[in-house]
Short mmCIF file of C-alpha atoms and ligand atoms in Angstrom, two decimals:
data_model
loop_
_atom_site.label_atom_id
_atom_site.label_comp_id
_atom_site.label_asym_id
_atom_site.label_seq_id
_atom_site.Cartn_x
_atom_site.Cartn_y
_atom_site.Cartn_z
CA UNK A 1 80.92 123.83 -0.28
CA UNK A 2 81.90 121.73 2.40
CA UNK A 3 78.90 121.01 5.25
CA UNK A 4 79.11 120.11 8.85
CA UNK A 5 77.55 116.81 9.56
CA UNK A 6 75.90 115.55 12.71
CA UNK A 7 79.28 113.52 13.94
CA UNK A 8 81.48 116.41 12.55
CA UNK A 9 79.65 118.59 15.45
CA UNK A 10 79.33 116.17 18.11
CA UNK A 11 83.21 114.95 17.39
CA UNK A 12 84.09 118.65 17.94
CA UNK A 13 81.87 119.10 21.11
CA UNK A 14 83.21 115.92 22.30
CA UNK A 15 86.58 117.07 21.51
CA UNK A 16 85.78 120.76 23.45
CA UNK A 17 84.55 119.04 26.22
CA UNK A 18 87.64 116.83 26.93
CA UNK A 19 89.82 120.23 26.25
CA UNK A 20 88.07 121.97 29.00
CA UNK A 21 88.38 118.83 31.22
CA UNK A 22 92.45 118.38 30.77
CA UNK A 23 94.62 120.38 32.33
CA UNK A 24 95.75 122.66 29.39
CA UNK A 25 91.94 123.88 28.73
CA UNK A 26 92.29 125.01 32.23
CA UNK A 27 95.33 126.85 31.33
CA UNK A 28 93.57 128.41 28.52
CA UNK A 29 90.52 129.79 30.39
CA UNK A 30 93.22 131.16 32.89
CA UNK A 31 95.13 132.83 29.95
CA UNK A 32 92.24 134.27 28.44
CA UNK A 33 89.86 135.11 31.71
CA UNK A 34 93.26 136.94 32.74
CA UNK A 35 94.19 138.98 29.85
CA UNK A 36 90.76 140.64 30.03
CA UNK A 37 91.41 141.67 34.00
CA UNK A 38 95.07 142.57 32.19
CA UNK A 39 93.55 144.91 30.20
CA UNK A 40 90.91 146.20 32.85
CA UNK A 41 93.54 146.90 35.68
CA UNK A 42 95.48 148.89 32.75
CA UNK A 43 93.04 150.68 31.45
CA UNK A 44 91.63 151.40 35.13
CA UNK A 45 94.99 152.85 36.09
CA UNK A 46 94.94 155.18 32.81
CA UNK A 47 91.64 156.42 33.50
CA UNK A 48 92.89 157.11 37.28
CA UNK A 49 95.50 159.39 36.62
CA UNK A 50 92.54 161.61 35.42
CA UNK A 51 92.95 162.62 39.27
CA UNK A 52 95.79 164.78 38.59
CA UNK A 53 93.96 166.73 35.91
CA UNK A 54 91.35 168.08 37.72
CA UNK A 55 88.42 166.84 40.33
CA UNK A 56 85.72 168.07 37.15
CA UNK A 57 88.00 165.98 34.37
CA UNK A 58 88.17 162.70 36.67
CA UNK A 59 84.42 162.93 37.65
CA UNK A 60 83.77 163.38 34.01
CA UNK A 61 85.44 160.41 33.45
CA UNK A 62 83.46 158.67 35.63
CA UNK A 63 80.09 160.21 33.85
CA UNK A 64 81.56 159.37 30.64
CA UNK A 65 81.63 155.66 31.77
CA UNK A 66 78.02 155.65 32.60
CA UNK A 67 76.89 157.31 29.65
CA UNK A 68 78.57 154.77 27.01
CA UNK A 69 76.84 154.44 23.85
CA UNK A 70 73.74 156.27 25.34
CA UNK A 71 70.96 156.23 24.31
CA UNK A 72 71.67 153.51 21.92
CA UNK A 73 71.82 151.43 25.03
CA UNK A 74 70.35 152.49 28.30
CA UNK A 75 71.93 154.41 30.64
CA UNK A 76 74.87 152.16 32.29
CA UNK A 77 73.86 149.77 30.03
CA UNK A 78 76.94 149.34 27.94
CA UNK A 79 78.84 149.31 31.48
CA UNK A 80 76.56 146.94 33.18
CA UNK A 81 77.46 144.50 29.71
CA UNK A 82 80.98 145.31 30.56
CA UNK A 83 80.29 144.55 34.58
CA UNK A 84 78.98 141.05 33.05
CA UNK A 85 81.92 140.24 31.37
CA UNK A 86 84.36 141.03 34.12
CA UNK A 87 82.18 138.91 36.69
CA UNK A 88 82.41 135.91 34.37
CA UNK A 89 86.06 136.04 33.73
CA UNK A 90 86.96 136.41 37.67
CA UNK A 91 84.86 133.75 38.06
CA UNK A 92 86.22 131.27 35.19
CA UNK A 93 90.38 132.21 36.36
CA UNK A 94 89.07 131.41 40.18
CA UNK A 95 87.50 128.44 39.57
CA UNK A 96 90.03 127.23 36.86
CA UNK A 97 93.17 127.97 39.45
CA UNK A 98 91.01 125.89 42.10
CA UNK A 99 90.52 123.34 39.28
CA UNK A 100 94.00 123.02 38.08
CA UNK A 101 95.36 122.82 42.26
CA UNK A 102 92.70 119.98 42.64
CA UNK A 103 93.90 118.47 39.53
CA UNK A 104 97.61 118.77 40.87
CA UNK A 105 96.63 117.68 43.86
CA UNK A 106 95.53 114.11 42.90
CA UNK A 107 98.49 113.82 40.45
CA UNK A 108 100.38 114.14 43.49
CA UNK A 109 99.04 113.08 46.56
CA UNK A 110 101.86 113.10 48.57
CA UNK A 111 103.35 116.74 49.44
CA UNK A 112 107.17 117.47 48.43
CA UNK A 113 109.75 116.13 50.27
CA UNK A 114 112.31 117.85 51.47
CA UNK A 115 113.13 121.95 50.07
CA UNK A 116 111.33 122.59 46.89
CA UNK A 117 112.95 123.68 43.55
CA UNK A 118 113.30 127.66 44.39
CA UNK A 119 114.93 128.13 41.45
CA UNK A 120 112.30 127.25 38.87
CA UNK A 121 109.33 127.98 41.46
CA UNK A 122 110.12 131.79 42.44
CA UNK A 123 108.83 133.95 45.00
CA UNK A 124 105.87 135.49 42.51
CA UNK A 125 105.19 131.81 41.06
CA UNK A 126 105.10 130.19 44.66
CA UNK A 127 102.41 132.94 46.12
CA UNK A 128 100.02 133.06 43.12
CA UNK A 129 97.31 131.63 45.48
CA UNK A 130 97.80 134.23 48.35
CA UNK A 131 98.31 137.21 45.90
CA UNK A 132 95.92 136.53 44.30
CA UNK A 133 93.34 136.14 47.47
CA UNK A 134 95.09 139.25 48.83
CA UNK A 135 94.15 140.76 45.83
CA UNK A 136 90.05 139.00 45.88
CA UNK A 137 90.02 140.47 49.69
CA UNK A 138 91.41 143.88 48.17
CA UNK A 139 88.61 144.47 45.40
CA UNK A 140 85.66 143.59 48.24
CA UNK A 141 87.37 146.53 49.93
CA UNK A 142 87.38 148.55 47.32
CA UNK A 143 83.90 147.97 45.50
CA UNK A 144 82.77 148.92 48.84
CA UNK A 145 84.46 151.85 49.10
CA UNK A 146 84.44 153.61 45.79
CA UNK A 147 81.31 151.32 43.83
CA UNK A 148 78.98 150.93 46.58
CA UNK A 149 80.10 153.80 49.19
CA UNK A 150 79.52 151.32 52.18
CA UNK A 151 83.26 152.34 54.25
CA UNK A 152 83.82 155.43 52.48
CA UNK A 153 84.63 158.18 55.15
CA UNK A 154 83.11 161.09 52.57
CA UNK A 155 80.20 162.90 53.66
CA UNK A 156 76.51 161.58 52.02
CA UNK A 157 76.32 163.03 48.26
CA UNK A 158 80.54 163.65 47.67
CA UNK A 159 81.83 163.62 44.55
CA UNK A 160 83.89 160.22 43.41
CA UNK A 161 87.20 162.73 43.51
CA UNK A 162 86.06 164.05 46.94
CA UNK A 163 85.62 159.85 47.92
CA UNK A 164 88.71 158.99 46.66
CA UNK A 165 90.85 162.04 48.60
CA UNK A 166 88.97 160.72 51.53
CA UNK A 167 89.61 157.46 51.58
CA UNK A 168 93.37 157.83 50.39
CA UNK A 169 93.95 160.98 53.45
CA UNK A 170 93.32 157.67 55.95
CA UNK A 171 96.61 156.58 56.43
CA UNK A 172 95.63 152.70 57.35
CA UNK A 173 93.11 152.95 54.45
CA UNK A 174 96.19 154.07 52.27
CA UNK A 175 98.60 151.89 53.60
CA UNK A 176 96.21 149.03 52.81
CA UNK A 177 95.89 149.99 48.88
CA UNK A 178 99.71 149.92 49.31
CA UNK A 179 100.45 146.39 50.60
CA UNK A 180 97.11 144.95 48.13
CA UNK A 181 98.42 146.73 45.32
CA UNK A 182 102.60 145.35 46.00
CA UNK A 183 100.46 142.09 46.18
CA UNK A 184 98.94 142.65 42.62
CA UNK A 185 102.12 143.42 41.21
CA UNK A 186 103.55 140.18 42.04
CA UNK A 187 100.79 138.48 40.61
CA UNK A 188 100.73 140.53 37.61
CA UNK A 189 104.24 139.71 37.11
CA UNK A 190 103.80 136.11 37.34
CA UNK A 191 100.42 136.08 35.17
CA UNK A 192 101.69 138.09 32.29
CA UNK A 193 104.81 135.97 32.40
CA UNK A 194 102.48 132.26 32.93
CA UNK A 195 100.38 133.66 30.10
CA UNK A 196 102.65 133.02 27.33
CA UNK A 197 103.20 129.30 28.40
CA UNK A 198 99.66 128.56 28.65
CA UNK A 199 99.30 130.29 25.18
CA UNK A 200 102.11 128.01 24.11
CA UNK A 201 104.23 131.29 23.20
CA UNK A 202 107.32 130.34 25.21
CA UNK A 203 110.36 129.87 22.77
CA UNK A 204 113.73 130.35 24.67
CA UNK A 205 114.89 132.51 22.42
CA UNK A 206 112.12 135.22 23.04
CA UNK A 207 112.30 134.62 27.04
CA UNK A 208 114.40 137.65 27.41
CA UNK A 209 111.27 139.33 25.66
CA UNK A 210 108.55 137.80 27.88
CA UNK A 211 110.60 138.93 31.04
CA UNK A 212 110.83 142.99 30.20
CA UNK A 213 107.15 142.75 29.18
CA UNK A 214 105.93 141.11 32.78
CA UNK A 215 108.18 143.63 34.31
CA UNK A 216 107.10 146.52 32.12
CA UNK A 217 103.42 145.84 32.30
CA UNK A 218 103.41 145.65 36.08
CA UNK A 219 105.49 148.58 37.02
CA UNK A 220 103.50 150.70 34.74
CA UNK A 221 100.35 149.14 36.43
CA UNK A 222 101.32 149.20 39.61
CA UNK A 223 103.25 152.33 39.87
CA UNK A 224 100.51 154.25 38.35
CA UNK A 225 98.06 152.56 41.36
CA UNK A 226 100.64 153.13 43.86
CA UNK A 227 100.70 156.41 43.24
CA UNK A 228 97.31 158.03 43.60
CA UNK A 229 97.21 156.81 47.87
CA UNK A 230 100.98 158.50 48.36
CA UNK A 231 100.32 161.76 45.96
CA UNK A 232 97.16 162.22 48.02
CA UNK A 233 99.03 161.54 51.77
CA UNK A 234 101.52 164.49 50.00
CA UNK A 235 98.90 166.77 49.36
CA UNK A 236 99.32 166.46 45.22
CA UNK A 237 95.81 165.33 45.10
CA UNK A 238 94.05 167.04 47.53
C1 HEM B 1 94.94 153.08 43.74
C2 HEM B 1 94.40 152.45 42.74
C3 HEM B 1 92.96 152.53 42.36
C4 HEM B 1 92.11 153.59 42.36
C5 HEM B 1 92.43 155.05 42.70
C6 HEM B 1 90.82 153.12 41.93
C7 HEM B 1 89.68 153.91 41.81
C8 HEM B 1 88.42 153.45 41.53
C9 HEM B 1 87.22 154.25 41.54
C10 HEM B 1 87.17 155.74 41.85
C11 HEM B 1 86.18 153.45 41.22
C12 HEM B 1 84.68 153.84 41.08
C13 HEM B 1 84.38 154.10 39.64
C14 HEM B 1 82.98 154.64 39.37
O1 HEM B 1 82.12 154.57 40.25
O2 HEM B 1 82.77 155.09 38.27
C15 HEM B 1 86.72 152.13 41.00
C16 HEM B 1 85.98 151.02 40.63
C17 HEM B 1 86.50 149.77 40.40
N1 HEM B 1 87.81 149.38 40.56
FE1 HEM B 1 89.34 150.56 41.11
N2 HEM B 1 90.89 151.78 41.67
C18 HEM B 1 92.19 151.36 41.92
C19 HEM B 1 92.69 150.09 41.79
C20 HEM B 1 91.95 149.00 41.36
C21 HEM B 1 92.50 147.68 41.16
C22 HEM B 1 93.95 147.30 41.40
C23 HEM B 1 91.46 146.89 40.73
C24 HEM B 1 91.45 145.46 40.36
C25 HEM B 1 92.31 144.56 40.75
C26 HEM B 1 90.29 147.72 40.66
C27 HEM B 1 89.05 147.28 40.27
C28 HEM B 1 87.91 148.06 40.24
C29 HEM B 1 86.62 147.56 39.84
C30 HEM B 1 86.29 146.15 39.38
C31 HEM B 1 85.73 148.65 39.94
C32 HEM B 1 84.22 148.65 39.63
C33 HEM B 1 84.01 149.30 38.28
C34 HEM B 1 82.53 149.38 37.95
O3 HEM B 1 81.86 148.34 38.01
O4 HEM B 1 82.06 150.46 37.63
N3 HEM B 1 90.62 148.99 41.06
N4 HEM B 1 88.07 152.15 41.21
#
């Protein structure tokens, strides 16, 4: 049976320290700290559209959340684990895009002259960095509204469907999950299609592929979110 020796392991820590140094390990930590927010904002919308079952199905929902492998763990406890692993991949793909801009920085020290290439560097690749602030400023808002309850217009003990109508009747406050969530699209675009590069998963042949499932992903996404504000402004959710 084969055994790991004392260089075998410190050649392979050496070896995952200089990966997470270079400027591929950073593309890996973006790749994977993103597909888990992927599959949060997806599975977020689905649980949303609870909304147009009823207010007692969506605030079910909500209950059912909390009450995740209860009493096995706590109450909240299996979401609080969940909480934990969100934080820490927001914070790895933040610190990693800073990282890898740093890192392209000092490659580079003198900015572009002249235009840039447009055609390779389009509109979604070109804004990553303000998307995806737009969408950092957007999820303050809204942990504060929904979460925490700090700017929600509801009355003191609402239900979360009777915070949500309230917040989404406010036609700035509406407007505003419009314009964030437009700005999440474009960076959902641009991440699922980055993703497969950084995964090394970008064969020509299959780009055709990679394009419809960017596209697909984020109008599902973001047409889903887009449409709980403008179904309550119509009186749908109400
Ligand atoms: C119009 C679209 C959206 C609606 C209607 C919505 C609704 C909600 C509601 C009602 C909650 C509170 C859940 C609870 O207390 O159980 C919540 C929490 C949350 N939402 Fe959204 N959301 C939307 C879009 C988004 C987007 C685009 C993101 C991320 C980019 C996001 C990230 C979160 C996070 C991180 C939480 C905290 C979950 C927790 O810790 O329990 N939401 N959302």
């Amino acid at each position: 049976m084969a055994t790991t020796t004392a260089p075998d392991r410190a050649a392979r820590s050496g070896f995952l320290l200089e990966l997470y140094r270079s400027a591929l390990g950073k593309k890996y930590l973006m790749a994977v700290s993103g597909l888990v927010w992927l599959g949060y904002v997806l599975a977020h919308m689905i649980g949303n559209l609870k909304l147009y079952q009823s207010p007692e199905a969506f605030n079910g929902y909500a209950e059912f959340l909390r009450r995740l492998l209860y009493p096995i763990l706590p109450e909240s406890g299996t979401l609080n684990l969940l909480r934990l692993v969100m934080i820490t991949a927001l914070v790895v793909h933040v610190v990693s895009a800073y990282q890898l801009t740093q890192m392209n920085r000092r490659a580079r020290p003198q900015r572009y002259e002249g235009p840039r290439d447009y055609v390779v560097a389009d509109f979604a690749a070109r804004t990553m960095r303000w998307t995806g602030v737009i969408v950092l400023l957007f999820m303050a808002y809204h942990l504060s509204d929904f979460l925490l309850g700090w700017v929600n217009p509801a009355p003191a003990g609402a239900t979360l469907y009777e915070k949500v109508v309230a917040s989404f009747s406010s036609v700035p406050i509406a407007a505003f999950y419009l314009v964030a969530n437009v700005a999440l699209g474009f960076h959902l675009f641009h991440g699922v299609w980055s993703l497969f590069q950084s995964m090394g998963w970008n064969n020509r042949r299959f780009n055709h592929l990679r394009r419809s499932l960017a596209i697909g992903f984020t109008a599902v996404v973001v047409g889903g979110n887009l449409s709980f504000p403008i179904a309550v402004q119509l009186g749908i959710i109400a």
